[in-house]
XYZ file of C-alpha atoms in Angstrom:
134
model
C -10.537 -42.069 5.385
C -7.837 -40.086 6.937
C -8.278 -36.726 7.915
C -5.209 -34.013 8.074
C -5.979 -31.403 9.767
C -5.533 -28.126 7.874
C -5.164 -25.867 11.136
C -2.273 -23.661 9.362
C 0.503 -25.319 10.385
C 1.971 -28.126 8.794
C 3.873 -29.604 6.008
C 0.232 -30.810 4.359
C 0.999 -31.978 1.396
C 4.329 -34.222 2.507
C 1.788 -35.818 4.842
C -1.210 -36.225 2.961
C 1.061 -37.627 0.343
C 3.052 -39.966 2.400
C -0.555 -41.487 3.341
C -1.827 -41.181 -0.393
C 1.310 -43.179 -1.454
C 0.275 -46.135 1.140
C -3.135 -46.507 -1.100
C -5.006 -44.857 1.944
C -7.800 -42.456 1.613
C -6.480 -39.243 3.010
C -8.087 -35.525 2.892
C -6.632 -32.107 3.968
C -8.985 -30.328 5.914
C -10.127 -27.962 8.923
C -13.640 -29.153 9.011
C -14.527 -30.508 12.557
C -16.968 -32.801 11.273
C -14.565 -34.762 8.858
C -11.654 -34.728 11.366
C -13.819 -35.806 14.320
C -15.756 -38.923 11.861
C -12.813 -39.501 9.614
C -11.174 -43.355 10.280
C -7.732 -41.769 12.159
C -6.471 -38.280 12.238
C -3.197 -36.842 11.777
C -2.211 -33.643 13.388
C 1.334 -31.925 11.552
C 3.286 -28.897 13.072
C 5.668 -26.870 11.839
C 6.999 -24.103 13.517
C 7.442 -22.814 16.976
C 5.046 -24.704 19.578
C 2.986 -21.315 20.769
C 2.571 -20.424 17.664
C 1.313 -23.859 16.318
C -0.841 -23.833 19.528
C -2.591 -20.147 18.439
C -3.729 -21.686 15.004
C -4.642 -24.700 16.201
C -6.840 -22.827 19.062
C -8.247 -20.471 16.394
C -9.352 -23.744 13.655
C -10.993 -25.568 17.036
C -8.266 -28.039 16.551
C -7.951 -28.370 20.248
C -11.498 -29.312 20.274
C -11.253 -32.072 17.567
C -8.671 -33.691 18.975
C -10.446 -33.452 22.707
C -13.425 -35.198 21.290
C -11.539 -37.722 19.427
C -9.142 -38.775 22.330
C -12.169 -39.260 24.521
C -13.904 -42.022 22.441
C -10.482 -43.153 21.648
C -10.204 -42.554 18.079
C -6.615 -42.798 16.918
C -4.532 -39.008 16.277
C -1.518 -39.103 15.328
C 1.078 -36.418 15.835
C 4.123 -35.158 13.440
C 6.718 -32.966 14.943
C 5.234 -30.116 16.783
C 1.647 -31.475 15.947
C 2.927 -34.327 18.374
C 4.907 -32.113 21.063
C 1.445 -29.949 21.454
C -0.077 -33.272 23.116
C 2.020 -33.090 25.760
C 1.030 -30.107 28.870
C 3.846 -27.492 27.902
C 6.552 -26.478 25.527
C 9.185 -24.519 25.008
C 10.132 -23.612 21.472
C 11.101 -19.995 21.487
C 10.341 -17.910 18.224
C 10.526 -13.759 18.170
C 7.356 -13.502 19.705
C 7.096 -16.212 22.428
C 10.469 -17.211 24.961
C 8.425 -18.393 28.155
C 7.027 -22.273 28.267
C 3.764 -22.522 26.662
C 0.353 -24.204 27.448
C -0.333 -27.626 25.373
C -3.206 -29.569 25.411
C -2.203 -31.726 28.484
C -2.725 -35.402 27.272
C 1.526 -35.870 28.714
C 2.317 -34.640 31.471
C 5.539 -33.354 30.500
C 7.299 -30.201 28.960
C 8.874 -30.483 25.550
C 12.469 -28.494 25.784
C 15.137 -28.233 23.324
C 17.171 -30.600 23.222
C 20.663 -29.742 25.212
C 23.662 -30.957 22.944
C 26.546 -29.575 21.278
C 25.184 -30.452 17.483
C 21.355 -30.652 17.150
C 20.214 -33.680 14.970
C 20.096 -32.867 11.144
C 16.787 -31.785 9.807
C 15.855 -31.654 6.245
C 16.061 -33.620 3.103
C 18.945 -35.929 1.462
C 19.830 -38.055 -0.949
C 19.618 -41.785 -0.269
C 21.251 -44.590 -2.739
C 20.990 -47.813 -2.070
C 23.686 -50.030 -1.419
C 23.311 -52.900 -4.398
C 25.728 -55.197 -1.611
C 23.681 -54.359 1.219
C 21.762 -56.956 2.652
C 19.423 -54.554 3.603
């Protein structure tokens, strides 16, 4: 089974979903016991990186992912639930404009990314090509 952890932060349902779709076993949940036994675990983020950090602090996500990496279960990270890995961020929101503490697996800081047109986030359309070899 796959556990999603429900930490209040996260597009849940487009995840759990996406793994339901694949014929997996997946649950939604905050429950330490599930996440830490569960076969992998997948950790989703959206938002600004202190603020996913403060719920996931407050659901003991931190811990569940702590015990997991060290008997190298498998966690898997999507968007900011994957930046928080790595030892600092900076994602400003209203509230938070200063680098913020991660849980240190990386050594690195996640910054925004320096460019005159960010990449395109969000949903479209896609039709196939019927010449496409693809």
């Amino acid at each position: 089974m796959i556990a999603i952890l429900d930490y209040g932060s996260g597009n849940l349902r487009s995840a759990q979903r996406a793994f339901a779709h694949t014929g997996l076993d997946v649950q939604v949940t905050s429950d330490p016991r599930t996440c830490i036994e569960s076969d992998g675990l997948v950790v989703p983020g959206v938002g600004a990186f202190q603020s996913c950090m403060i719920g996931l602090e407050v659901a003991h996500g931190d811990e569940i992912i702590k015990e997991r990496i060290s008997k190298s279960r498998p966690v898997l990270g999507i968007c900011v639930g994957m930046q928080i890995l790595f030892s600092h961020g900076l994602e400003p929101s209203r509230s938070h404009t200063q680098s913020a503490r991660g849980l240190g697996y990386w050594d690195a800081e996640v910054s925004k990314i320096e460019a005159p047109v960010l990449p395109h986030m969000g949903w479209n359309n896609v039709e196939a090509d019927p010449n496409s070899e693809l």
